[in-house]
């Protein structure tokens, strides 16, 4: 339809051709130039489908090739620089809290909640570096800073660190991945209709993290707080206990502050920013593994490899937020090489892109604020529902009955 009226070479065509009931007019023989353009578009579409198929196959390079392309200084961990980011975030968080309490108006509180929730998310990212060991080469320093940062935002540091390590080691594996694991078709069909719709309707995906910490992903058992959980090896029980104690201490502190000063001030200063932080965490982690315009492959058995699984993750652009949350959008190289400090990921990504070629999916550029991501999220929730029970290379499939006619109109 676009070819019939949007380009000047076809300005002589009757406007009736654009209306759905004008099939006679629209069926008139197309000019030769239009036929040529149509054929070229068909060839482009066919090439796109071929490329999509290729992206589910083993890449023509090895992970060592990607590693070799990244400058050696990108791997260097500078604890002083890492600590400077911690100091920056702590100062900003304190300044925001003081300003909001002093000015004390609803407009200020609204701005404070959004800004402080984003800063809580930035703190999580620094604790995330500690968990990967990319904060410094000193394990003690990583764990000490990681506990302080993550406990302050009610995340059990070691419990999360261990499960996140499992995610990195098995990303893209239908059977072994840890977070945002796809439902198999059999599991999906066993869910009741209400459960299905809730799972793929907001705000479920924006508040999933606390549920995941308590009860893990659907289809998996265990808790990030219990050393007896199947998430952990016996030699990790002590670490889990320490993290749970730190988490409980922070929770006790919040309850004491609520008792002394009242629940409303604590809710305003901490509770609402915490909710914003959770929304950030779930939005970012979900969209780093979902929502591409083309379907992303998931693997089973011998088809899975660390490299192929890592290549199915996505970079995202967050506009002004990129530097605030420590360039977490550079996710592909981070998944392949989590040892690289966050402040070197942008350079490492630029160096790796020529090797990755078409296996690197360029992120959509953001405006000052990444509002475009909400549209991507909504589209993904409409189409990424389950994967087949069979096959070693599978893609998300859609349930056409989940949203009824509304889903069909949105495609």
mmCIF file of C-alpha atoms in Angstrom:
data_model
loop_
_atom_site.group_PDB
_atom_site.id
_atom_site.type_symbol
_atom_site.label_atom_id
_atom_site.label_comp_id
_atom_site.label_asym_id
_atom_site.label_seq_id
_atom_site.Cartn_x
_atom_site.Cartn_y
_atom_site.Cartn_z
ATOM 1 C CA UNK A 1 0.000 0.000 0.000
ATOM 2 C CA UNK A 2 2.863 2.386 0.780
ATOM 3 C CA UNK A 3 4.158 2.103 -2.794
ATOM 4 C CA UNK A 4 0.844 3.243 -4.235
ATOM 5 C CA UNK A 5 0.847 6.731 -2.828
ATOM 6 C CA UNK A 6 3.902 7.703 -0.804
ATOM 7 C CA UNK A 7 6.478 8.272 -3.566
ATOM 8 C CA UNK A 8 6.382 10.927 -6.236
ATOM 9 C CA UNK A 9 6.861 8.567 -9.259
ATOM 10 C CA UNK A 10 3.347 7.244 -8.569
ATOM 11 C CA UNK A 11 1.591 10.553 -8.021
ATOM 12 C CA UNK A 12 -0.642 9.873 -11.025
ATOM 13 C CA UNK A 13 -2.299 6.882 -9.373
ATOM 14 C CA UNK A 14 -5.863 7.462 -8.217
ATOM 15 C CA UNK A 15 -6.300 8.161 -4.470
ATOM 16 C CA UNK A 16 -9.042 5.507 -4.529
ATOM 17 C CA UNK A 17 -6.260 2.920 -4.494
ATOM 18 C CA UNK A 18 -5.521 3.575 -0.836
ATOM 19 C CA UNK A 19 -9.029 2.659 0.356
ATOM 20 C CA UNK A 20 -9.699 -0.979 1.235
ATOM 21 C CA UNK A 21 -12.948 -1.164 -0.769
ATOM 22 C CA UNK A 22 -11.277 0.086 -3.989
ATOM 23 C CA UNK A 23 -9.884 -3.302 -5.004
ATOM 24 C CA UNK A 24 -10.681 -2.777 -8.684
ATOM 25 C CA UNK A 25 -8.621 0.379 -8.883
ATOM 26 C CA UNK A 26 -5.810 -1.089 -6.790
ATOM 27 C CA UNK A 27 -5.607 -4.144 -9.017
ATOM 28 C CA UNK A 28 -4.647 -2.101 -12.096
ATOM 29 C CA UNK A 29 -1.368 -3.167 -13.739
ATOM 30 C CA UNK A 30 1.587 -1.681 -11.869
ATOM 31 C CA UNK A 31 4.142 0.413 -13.707
ATOM 32 C CA UNK A 32 7.376 -1.391 -14.563
ATOM 33 C CA UNK A 33 9.319 0.801 -12.110
ATOM 34 C CA UNK A 34 6.961 -0.200 -9.283
ATOM 35 C CA UNK A 35 7.387 -3.896 -10.146
ATOM 36 C CA UNK A 36 11.169 -3.468 -9.990
ATOM 37 C CA UNK A 37 10.964 -1.772 -6.591
ATOM 38 C CA UNK A 38 8.644 -4.481 -5.306
ATOM 39 C CA UNK A 39 11.051 -7.194 -6.442
ATOM 40 C CA UNK A 40 13.947 -5.433 -4.748
ATOM 41 C CA UNK A 41 11.940 -5.238 -1.512
ATOM 42 C CA UNK A 42 11.130 -8.950 -1.791
ATOM 43 C CA UNK A 43 14.831 -9.689 -2.228
ATOM 44 C CA UNK A 44 15.677 -7.580 0.823
ATOM 45 C CA UNK A 45 13.009 -9.401 2.852
ATOM 46 C CA UNK A 46 14.334 -12.774 1.721
ATOM 47 C CA UNK A 47 17.879 -11.723 2.653
ATOM 48 C CA UNK A 48 16.632 -10.569 6.072
ATOM 49 C CA UNK A 49 14.994 -13.946 6.677
ATOM 50 C CA UNK A 50 18.217 -15.673 5.604
ATOM 51 C CA UNK A 51 20.268 -13.527 8.001
ATOM 52 C CA UNK A 52 17.812 -14.299 10.805
ATOM 53 C CA UNK A 53 18.260 -18.009 10.166
ATOM 54 C CA UNK A 54 22.045 -17.601 10.128
ATOM 55 C CA UNK A 55 22.032 -15.883 13.510
ATOM 56 C CA UNK A 56 20.806 -19.100 15.097
ATOM 57 C CA UNK A 57 23.811 -20.991 13.748
ATOM 58 C CA UNK A 58 27.317 -21.173 15.242
ATOM 59 C CA UNK A 59 29.221 -17.960 14.464
ATOM 60 C CA UNK A 60 32.263 -18.041 12.177
ATOM 61 C CA UNK A 61 34.521 -16.783 14.991
ATOM 62 C CA UNK A 62 35.610 -18.060 18.400
ATOM 63 C CA UNK A 63 35.376 -16.326 21.740
ATOM 64 C CA UNK A 64 39.172 -16.030 21.647
ATOM 65 C CA UNK A 65 38.849 -13.896 18.510
ATOM 66 C CA UNK A 66 36.562 -11.480 20.330
ATOM 67 C CA UNK A 67 38.859 -11.411 23.347
ATOM 68 C CA UNK A 68 41.893 -10.654 21.168
ATOM 69 C CA UNK A 69 40.146 -7.651 19.597
ATOM 70 C CA UNK A 70 39.649 -5.955 22.982
ATOM 71 C CA UNK A 71 42.598 -3.756 24.103
ATOM 72 C CA UNK A 72 44.512 -5.192 27.041
ATOM 73 C CA UNK A 73 43.984 -2.098 29.221
ATOM 74 C CA UNK A 74 40.215 -2.710 29.154
ATOM 75 C CA UNK A 75 40.756 -5.679 31.465
ATOM 76 C CA UNK A 76 42.596 -3.672 34.124
ATOM 77 C CA UNK A 77 40.612 -3.175 37.358
ATOM 78 C CA UNK A 78 41.347 0.060 39.195
ATOM 79 C CA UNK A 79 39.965 -0.152 42.777
ATOM 80 C CA UNK A 80 40.458 3.575 43.335
ATOM 81 C CA UNK A 81 38.421 4.414 40.276
ATOM 82 C CA UNK A 82 35.767 1.885 41.283
ATOM 83 C CA UNK A 83 35.575 3.403 44.770
ATOM 84 C CA UNK A 84 35.237 6.875 43.250
ATOM 85 C CA UNK A 85 31.989 5.773 41.609
ATOM 86 C CA UNK A 86 30.759 4.454 44.953
ATOM 87 C CA UNK A 87 31.586 7.776 46.588
ATOM 88 C CA UNK A 88 29.855 9.672 43.777
ATOM 89 C CA UNK A 89 26.657 7.670 44.113
ATOM 90 C CA UNK A 90 26.586 7.872 47.919
ATOM 91 C CA UNK A 91 27.053 11.667 47.818
ATOM 92 C CA UNK A 92 24.266 12.065 45.244
ATOM 93 C CA UNK A 93 21.909 9.828 47.258
ATOM 94 C CA UNK A 94 22.564 11.802 50.455
ATOM 95 C CA UNK A 95 22.146 15.147 48.685
ATOM 96 C CA UNK A 96 18.836 14.078 47.135
ATOM 97 C CA UNK A 97 17.479 12.933 50.511
ATOM 98 C CA UNK A 98 18.520 16.158 52.260
ATOM 99 C CA UNK A 99 17.067 18.341 49.480
ATOM 100 C CA UNK A 100 13.758 16.481 49.441
ATOM 101 C CA UNK A 101 13.397 16.642 53.214
ATOM 102 C CA UNK A 102 14.251 20.334 53.304
ATOM 103 C CA UNK A 103 12.041 21.490 50.415
ATOM 104 C CA UNK A 104 9.199 19.061 51.299
ATOM 105 C CA UNK A 105 6.689 19.605 48.496
ATOM 106 C CA UNK A 106 4.876 17.003 46.397
ATOM 107 C CA UNK A 107 6.541 18.150 43.192
ATOM 108 C CA UNK A 108 9.930 17.817 44.849
ATOM 109 C CA UNK A 109 9.013 14.404 46.253
ATOM 110 C CA UNK A 110 7.944 13.177 42.817
ATOM 111 C CA UNK A 111 11.259 14.266 41.320
ATOM 112 C CA UNK A 112 13.091 12.810 44.301
ATOM 113 C CA UNK A 113 11.441 9.402 43.939
ATOM 114 C CA UNK A 114 12.365 9.085 40.285
ATOM 115 C CA UNK A 115 15.919 10.357 40.786
ATOM 116 C CA UNK A 116 16.592 8.396 43.977
ATOM 117 C CA UNK A 117 15.140 5.185 42.556
ATOM 118 C CA UNK A 118 17.522 5.578 39.618
ATOM 119 C CA UNK A 119 20.418 6.091 42.032
ATOM 120 C CA UNK A 120 19.448 2.946 43.958
ATOM 121 C CA UNK A 121 19.657 1.133 40.612
ATOM 122 C CA UNK A 122 23.112 2.676 40.005
ATOM 123 C CA UNK A 123 24.210 1.352 43.413
ATOM 124 C CA UNK A 124 22.981 -2.099 42.412
ATOM 125 C CA UNK A 125 25.124 -1.975 39.265
ATOM 126 C CA UNK A 126 28.258 -1.225 41.329
ATOM 127 C CA UNK A 127 27.407 -4.154 43.625
ATOM 128 C CA UNK A 128 26.913 -6.176 40.449
ATOM 129 C CA UNK A 129 30.535 -5.358 39.512
ATOM 130 C CA UNK A 130 31.617 -6.571 42.947
ATOM 131 C CA UNK A 131 29.769 -9.832 42.398
ATOM 132 C CA UNK A 132 31.575 -10.412 39.098
ATOM 133 C CA UNK A 133 34.954 -9.496 40.563
ATOM 134 C CA UNK A 134 35.304 -6.619 38.099
ATOM 135 C CA UNK A 135 35.326 -4.030 40.903
ATOM 136 C CA UNK A 136 38.876 -4.952 41.935
ATOM 137 C CA UNK A 137 41.285 -7.897 42.089
ATOM 138 C CA UNK A 138 40.849 -8.037 45.859
ATOM 139 C CA UNK A 139 38.148 -10.569 46.776
ATOM 140 C CA UNK A 140 37.796 -9.175 50.291
ATOM 141 C CA UNK A 141 37.220 -5.642 48.982
ATOM 142 C CA UNK A 142 34.712 -6.886 46.410
ATOM 143 C CA UNK A 143 32.699 -8.743 49.031
ATOM 144 C CA UNK A 144 32.848 -5.957 51.625
ATOM 145 C CA UNK A 145 31.689 -3.248 49.206
ATOM 146 C CA UNK A 146 29.189 -5.623 47.583
ATOM 147 C CA UNK A 147 27.566 -6.402 50.934
ATOM 148 C CA UNK A 148 27.338 -2.730 51.906
ATOM 149 C CA UNK A 149 25.853 -1.660 48.580
ATOM 150 C CA UNK A 150 23.437 -4.533 48.026
ATOM 151 C CA UNK A 151 22.273 -4.827 51.616
ATOM 152 C CA UNK A 152 21.424 -1.106 51.601
ATOM 153 C CA UNK A 153 18.897 -1.785 48.812
ATOM 154 C CA UNK A 154 17.653 -5.107 50.249
ATOM 155 C CA UNK A 155 19.509 -7.478 47.932
ATOM 156 C CA UNK A 156 21.227 -10.534 49.520
ATOM 157 C CA UNK A 157 24.680 -10.087 48.025
ATOM 158 C CA UNK A 158 26.075 -13.629 47.967
ATOM 159 C CA UNK A 159 22.713 -15.245 47.279
ATOM 160 C CA UNK A 160 22.246 -13.028 44.247
ATOM 161 C CA UNK A 161 25.918 -13.255 43.205
ATOM 162 C CA UNK A 162 25.815 -17.045 43.013
ATOM 163 C CA UNK A 163 22.536 -17.252 41.077
ATOM 164 C CA UNK A 164 23.715 -14.487 38.729
ATOM 165 C CA UNK A 165 26.895 -16.445 38.095
ATOM 166 C CA UNK A 166 24.702 -19.397 37.105
ATOM 167 C CA UNK A 167 22.827 -17.114 34.703
ATOM 168 C CA UNK A 168 26.048 -16.007 33.008
ATOM 169 C CA UNK A 169 27.384 -19.532 32.746
ATOM 170 C CA UNK A 170 24.187 -20.805 31.097
ATOM 171 C CA UNK A 171 22.641 -17.836 29.335
ATOM 172 C CA UNK A 172 20.481 -18.811 26.385
ATOM 173 C CA UNK A 173 20.116 -22.405 27.603
ATOM 174 C CA UNK A 174 16.415 -23.311 27.844
ATOM 175 C CA UNK A 175 17.073 -25.907 30.515
ATOM 176 C CA UNK A 176 19.788 -24.309 32.661
ATOM 177 C CA UNK A 177 19.500 -20.518 32.475
ATOM 178 C CA UNK A 178 18.585 -18.871 35.758
ATOM 179 C CA UNK A 179 16.753 -15.577 35.160
ATOM 180 C CA UNK A 180 13.974 -14.673 32.698
ATOM 181 C CA UNK A 181 13.928 -18.312 31.637
ATOM 182 C CA UNK A 182 11.386 -18.979 28.850
ATOM 183 C CA UNK A 183 8.389 -21.168 29.546
ATOM 184 C CA UNK A 184 8.176 -24.351 27.525
ATOM 185 C CA UNK A 185 4.958 -24.920 25.588
ATOM 186 C CA UNK A 186 3.921 -27.750 27.931
ATOM 187 C CA UNK A 187 4.424 -25.600 31.045
ATOM 188 C CA UNK A 188 2.632 -22.684 29.437
ATOM 189 C CA UNK A 189 -0.415 -24.773 28.548
ATOM 190 C CA UNK A 190 -0.599 -26.151 32.089
ATOM 191 C CA UNK A 191 -1.010 -22.642 33.501
ATOM 192 C CA UNK A 192 -4.519 -21.389 34.110
ATOM 193 C CA UNK A 193 -5.703 -18.549 31.815
ATOM 194 C CA UNK A 194 -5.557 -15.940 34.585
ATOM 195 C CA UNK A 195 -1.989 -16.883 35.454
ATOM 196 C CA UNK A 196 -0.937 -16.660 31.817
ATOM 197 C CA UNK A 197 -2.411 -13.227 31.337
ATOM 198 C CA UNK A 198 -0.940 -11.895 34.581
ATOM 199 C CA UNK A 199 2.505 -13.149 33.633
ATOM 200 C CA UNK A 200 2.447 -11.247 30.353
ATOM 201 C CA UNK A 201 0.696 -8.097 31.530
ATOM 202 C CA UNK A 202 2.207 -5.101 33.306
ATOM 203 C CA UNK A 203 3.093 -4.482 36.061
ATOM 204 C CA UNK A 204 4.106 -8.112 36.761
ATOM 205 C CA UNK A 205 7.437 -7.860 34.935
ATOM 206 C CA UNK A 206 8.328 -4.597 36.679
ATOM 207 C CA UNK A 207 8.001 -6.038 40.192
ATOM 208 C CA UNK A 208 9.272 -9.576 39.671
ATOM 209 C CA UNK A 209 12.673 -9.261 41.365
ATOM 210 C CA UNK A 210 11.594 -9.568 45.031
ATOM 211 C CA UNK A 211 9.494 -12.611 44.078
ATOM 212 C CA UNK A 212 12.519 -14.101 42.302
ATOM 213 C CA UNK A 213 14.695 -13.555 45.381
ATOM 214 C CA UNK A 214 12.177 -15.303 47.611
ATOM 215 C CA UNK A 215 11.000 -18.161 45.398
ATOM 216 C CA UNK A 216 13.221 -18.162 42.289
ATOM 217 C CA UNK A 217 11.932 -18.417 38.707
ATOM 218 C CA UNK A 218 8.770 -20.378 37.755
ATOM 219 C CA UNK A 219 9.570 -24.061 37.430
ATOM 220 C CA UNK A 220 12.593 -23.826 39.751
ATOM 221 C CA UNK A 221 12.746 -24.337 43.506
ATOM 222 C CA UNK A 222 14.789 -22.564 46.133
ATOM 223 C CA UNK A 223 15.358 -19.188 47.749
ATOM 224 C CA UNK A 224 18.230 -16.712 47.679
ATOM 225 C CA UNK A 225 18.004 -16.430 51.475
ATOM 226 C CA UNK A 226 18.256 -20.115 52.483
ATOM 227 C CA UNK A 227 21.661 -21.849 52.514
ATOM 228 C CA UNK A 228 19.869 -25.171 51.979
ATOM 229 C CA UNK A 229 18.500 -23.994 48.617
ATOM 230 C CA UNK A 230 19.404 -26.005 45.523
ATOM 231 C CA UNK A 231 20.889 -22.793 44.158
ATOM 232 C CA UNK A 232 23.971 -23.248 46.323
ATOM 233 C CA UNK A 233 26.742 -25.770 46.865
ATOM 234 C CA UNK A 234 27.444 -26.947 50.430
ATOM 235 C CA UNK A 235 30.670 -24.903 50.590
ATOM 236 C CA UNK A 236 28.659 -21.731 49.853
ATOM 237 C CA UNK A 237 26.332 -22.020 52.843
ATOM 238 C CA UNK A 238 28.418 -19.690 55.030
ATOM 239 C CA UNK A 239 28.378 -16.969 52.365
ATOM 240 C CA UNK A 240 24.599 -17.225 52.030
ATOM 241 C CA UNK A 241 24.117 -17.007 55.793
ATOM 242 C CA UNK A 242 26.269 -13.854 55.965
ATOM 243 C CA UNK A 243 24.274 -12.212 53.180
ATOM 244 C CA UNK A 244 20.947 -13.137 54.743
ATOM 245 C CA UNK A 245 22.084 -11.686 58.088
ATOM 246 C CA UNK A 246 23.156 -8.435 56.371
ATOM 247 C CA UNK A 247 19.828 -8.252 54.539
ATOM 248 C CA UNK A 248 17.921 -8.888 57.769
ATOM 249 C CA UNK A 249 19.927 -6.173 59.547
ATOM 250 C CA UNK A 250 18.942 -3.630 56.920
ATOM 251 C CA UNK A 251 15.308 -4.669 57.185
ATOM 252 C CA UNK A 252 15.486 -4.359 60.993
ATOM 253 C CA UNK A 253 16.994 -0.872 60.636
ATOM 254 C CA UNK A 254 14.124 0.234 58.404
ATOM 255 C CA UNK A 255 11.570 -1.143 60.866
ATOM 256 C CA UNK A 256 13.270 0.679 63.750
ATOM 257 C CA UNK A 257 13.301 3.947 61.810
ATOM 258 C CA UNK A 258 9.620 3.451 61.030
ATOM 259 C CA UNK A 259 8.947 2.918 64.749
ATOM 260 C CA UNK A 260 10.890 6.029 65.776
ATOM 261 C CA UNK A 261 9.958 8.469 63.005
ATOM 262 C CA UNK A 262 6.802 6.880 61.642
ATOM 263 C CA UNK A 263 6.257 4.766 58.528
ATOM 264 C CA UNK A 264 5.385 7.699 56.225
ATOM 265 C CA UNK A 265 8.825 9.395 56.289
ATOM 266 C CA UNK A 266 10.541 6.034 55.740
ATOM 267 C CA UNK A 267 8.151 5.246 52.901
ATOM 268 C CA UNK A 268 8.797 8.608 51.271
ATOM 269 C CA UNK A 269 12.568 8.585 51.700
ATOM 270 C CA UNK A 270 13.217 4.882 51.072
ATOM 271 C CA UNK A 271 10.136 2.821 50.200
ATOM 272 C CA UNK A 272 9.071 4.573 46.988
ATOM 273 C CA UNK A 273 12.651 4.881 45.623
ATOM 274 C CA UNK A 274 13.077 1.165 46.341
ATOM 275 C CA UNK A 275 10.004 0.412 44.198
ATOM 276 C CA UNK A 276 11.422 2.586 41.383
ATOM 277 C CA UNK A 277 14.735 0.729 41.681
ATOM 278 C CA UNK A 278 12.960 -2.630 41.323
ATOM 279 C CA UNK A 279 11.197 -1.356 38.201
ATOM 280 C CA UNK A 280 14.545 -0.260 36.755
ATOM 281 C CA UNK A 281 16.151 -3.611 37.537
ATOM 282 C CA UNK A 282 13.370 -5.668 35.977
ATOM 283 C CA UNK A 283 13.020 -3.425 32.923
ATOM 284 C CA UNK A 284 16.745 -3.438 32.161
ATOM 285 C CA UNK A 285 17.400 -7.121 32.792
ATOM 286 C CA UNK A 286 14.319 -8.194 30.822
ATOM 287 C CA UNK A 287 15.088 -6.027 27.788
ATOM 288 C CA UNK A 288 18.708 -7.152 27.672
ATOM 289 C CA UNK A 289 17.337 -10.604 26.815
ATOM 290 C CA UNK A 290 14.028 -9.876 25.046
ATOM 291 C CA UNK A 291 12.311 -7.517 22.671
ATOM 292 C CA UNK A 292 14.474 -7.489 19.567
ATOM 293 C CA UNK A 293 12.639 -6.844 16.296
ATOM 294 C CA UNK A 294 13.718 -10.336 15.201
ATOM 295 C CA UNK A 295 13.306 -13.439 17.317
ATOM 296 C CA UNK A 296 16.299 -14.399 19.466
ATOM 297 C CA UNK A 297 17.335 -18.077 19.546
ATOM 298 C CA UNK A 298 17.369 -20.244 22.663
ATOM 299 C CA UNK A 299 19.378 -23.459 22.746
ATOM 300 C CA UNK A 300 19.317 -26.989 24.142
ATOM 301 C CA UNK A 301 21.832 -29.799 24.335
ATOM 302 C CA UNK A 302 24.873 -29.733 22.069
ATOM 303 C CA UNK A 303 23.637 -26.682 20.176
ATOM 304 C CA UNK A 304 24.267 -24.499 23.218
ATOM 305 C CA UNK A 305 27.675 -22.991 23.896
ATOM 306 C CA UNK A 306 28.853 -20.155 26.122
ATOM 307 C CA UNK A 307 29.573 -17.993 23.068
ATOM 308 C CA UNK A 308 26.275 -18.663 21.284
ATOM 309 C CA UNK A 309 24.306 -18.079 24.461
ATOM 310 C CA UNK A 310 26.083 -14.806 25.177
ATOM 311 C CA UNK A 311 25.465 -13.551 21.640
ATOM 312 C CA UNK A 312 21.694 -13.689 22.131
ATOM 313 C CA UNK A 313 21.831 -10.871 24.676
ATOM 314 C CA UNK A 314 21.158 -7.267 23.618
ATOM 315 C CA UNK A 315 22.756 -3.885 24.134
ATOM 316 C CA UNK A 316 20.417 -0.995 24.979
ATOM 317 C CA UNK A 317 20.794 2.781 24.837
ATOM 318 C CA UNK A 318 19.438 4.736 27.833
ATOM 319 C CA UNK A 319 20.225 8.290 26.770
ATOM 320 C CA UNK A 320 21.218 10.486 29.717
ATOM 321 C CA UNK A 321 20.916 7.489 32.028
ATOM 322 C CA UNK A 322 23.867 5.648 30.420
ATOM 323 C CA UNK A 323 26.512 7.287 32.582
ATOM 324 C CA UNK A 324 24.278 7.470 35.659
ATOM 325 C CA UNK A 325 23.811 3.705 35.829
ATOM 326 C CA UNK A 326 27.384 2.948 34.807
ATOM 327 C CA UNK A 327 26.885 1.943 31.157
ATOM 328 C CA UNK A 328 24.986 -1.229 31.995
ATOM 329 C CA UNK A 329 23.550 -1.083 28.456
ATOM 330 C CA UNK A 330 26.816 -2.510 27.066
ATOM 331 C CA UNK A 331 25.500 -5.969 27.788
ATOM 332 C CA UNK A 332 26.822 -8.229 25.019
ATOM 333 C CA UNK A 333 30.507 -7.817 25.847
ATOM 334 C CA UNK A 334 29.652 -7.878 29.551
ATOM 335 C CA UNK A 335 27.971 -11.256 29.124
ATOM 336 C CA UNK A 336 30.936 -12.683 27.263
ATOM 337 C CA UNK A 337 33.559 -11.139 29.556
ATOM 338 C CA UNK A 338 32.050 -10.166 32.935
ATOM 339 C CA UNK A 339 35.544 -9.514 34.308
ATOM 340 C CA UNK A 340 35.809 -6.220 32.375
ATOM 341 C CA UNK A 341 35.108 -3.189 34.636
ATOM 342 C CA UNK A 342 32.005 -1.206 33.697
ATOM 343 C CA UNK A 343 34.032 1.916 32.858
ATOM 344 C CA UNK A 344 35.831 0.045 30.050
ATOM 345 C CA UNK A 345 32.807 -1.657 28.495
ATOM 346 C CA UNK A 346 32.012 1.069 25.951
ATOM 347 C CA UNK A 347 35.538 0.937 24.525
ATOM 348 C CA UNK A 348 35.585 -2.861 24.647
ATOM 349 C CA UNK A 349 32.261 -3.025 22.794
ATOM 350 C CA UNK A 350 33.504 -0.746 20.006
ATOM 351 C CA UNK A 351 36.608 -2.920 19.627
ATOM 352 C CA UNK A 352 34.591 -6.162 19.546
ATOM 353 C CA UNK A 353 31.912 -5.079 17.066
ATOM 354 C CA UNK A 354 33.978 -5.677 13.873
ATOM 355 C CA UNK A 355 34.531 -9.290 14.989
ATOM 356 C CA UNK A 356 30.925 -9.845 16.061
ATOM 357 C CA UNK A 357 29.566 -8.500 12.754
ATOM 358 C CA UNK A 358 25.888 -9.273 12.233
ATOM 359 C CA UNK A 359 25.819 -11.216 15.506
ATOM 360 C CA UNK A 360 25.917 -7.845 17.267
ATOM 361 C CA UNK A 361 22.489 -6.230 17.243
ATOM 362 C CA UNK A 362 22.923 -2.451 17.224
ATOM 363 C CA UNK A 363 20.690 -0.855 19.890
ATOM 364 C CA UNK A 364 18.045 1.679 18.956
ATOM 365 C CA UNK A 365 19.274 5.159 19.816
ATOM 366 C CA UNK A 366 17.504 6.784 22.734
ATOM 367 C CA UNK A 367 16.406 10.330 23.309
ATOM 368 C CA UNK A 368 17.503 12.061 26.521
ATOM 369 C CA UNK A 369 15.242 9.656 28.436
ATOM 370 C CA UNK A 370 14.779 6.029 27.289
ATOM 371 C CA UNK A 371 11.002 6.234 26.905
ATOM 372 C CA UNK A 372 11.146 4.105 23.738
ATOM 373 C CA UNK A 373 11.924 1.063 25.884
ATOM 374 C CA UNK A 374 8.377 0.874 27.217
ATOM 375 C CA UNK A 375 7.052 0.322 23.694
ATOM 376 C CA UNK A 376 9.621 -2.435 23.176
ATOM 377 C CA UNK A 377 8.599 -4.020 26.485
ATOM 378 C CA UNK A 378 4.899 -3.990 25.613
ATOM 379 C CA UNK A 379 5.535 -5.532 22.206
ATOM 380 C CA UNK A 380 7.663 -8.291 23.729
ATOM 381 C CA UNK A 381 4.960 -9.130 26.266
ATOM 382 C CA UNK A 382 2.507 -9.534 23.396
ATOM 383 C CA UNK A 383 4.595 -11.962 21.349
ATOM 384 C CA UNK A 384 7.247 -13.692 23.514
ATOM 385 C CA UNK A 385 5.209 -16.305 25.361
ATOM 386 C CA UNK A 386 6.780 -19.776 25.180
ATOM 387 C CA UNK A 387 9.247 -21.962 23.304
ATOM 388 C CA UNK A 388 8.713 -25.386 21.808
ATOM 389 C CA UNK A 389 9.212 -28.490 23.951
ATOM 390 C CA UNK A 390 11.292 -29.987 21.156
ATOM 391 C CA UNK A 391 14.257 -28.833 19.125
ATOM 392 C CA UNK A 392 17.762 -27.723 20.023
ATOM 393 C CA UNK A 393 17.407 -24.239 18.481
ATOM 394 C CA UNK A 394 14.066 -22.669 19.382
ATOM 395 C CA UNK A 395 12.460 -19.236 19.265
ATOM 396 C CA UNK A 396 9.701 -17.581 21.246
ATOM 397 C CA UNK A 397 6.208 -18.338 19.986
ATOM 398 C CA UNK A 398 3.005 -16.368 20.541
ATOM 399 C CA UNK A 399 -0.327 -17.461 21.954
ATOM 400 C CA UNK A 400 -2.905 -15.792 19.655
ATOM 401 C CA UNK A 401 -5.640 -16.342 22.254
ATOM 402 C CA UNK A 402 -3.881 -14.579 25.132
ATOM 403 C CA UNK A 403 -5.000 -11.065 24.259
ATOM 404 C CA UNK A 404 -7.707 -11.892 21.730
ATOM 405 C CA UNK A 405 -8.316 -9.565 18.829
ATOM 406 C CA UNK A 406 -6.247 -6.791 20.433
ATOM 407 C CA UNK A 407 -3.049 -8.745 19.849
ATOM 408 C CA UNK A 408 -3.829 -9.327 16.179
ATOM 409 C CA UNK A 409 -4.517 -5.608 15.630
ATOM 410 C CA UNK A 410 -1.228 -4.632 17.276
ATOM 411 C CA UNK A 411 0.953 -6.650 14.906
#
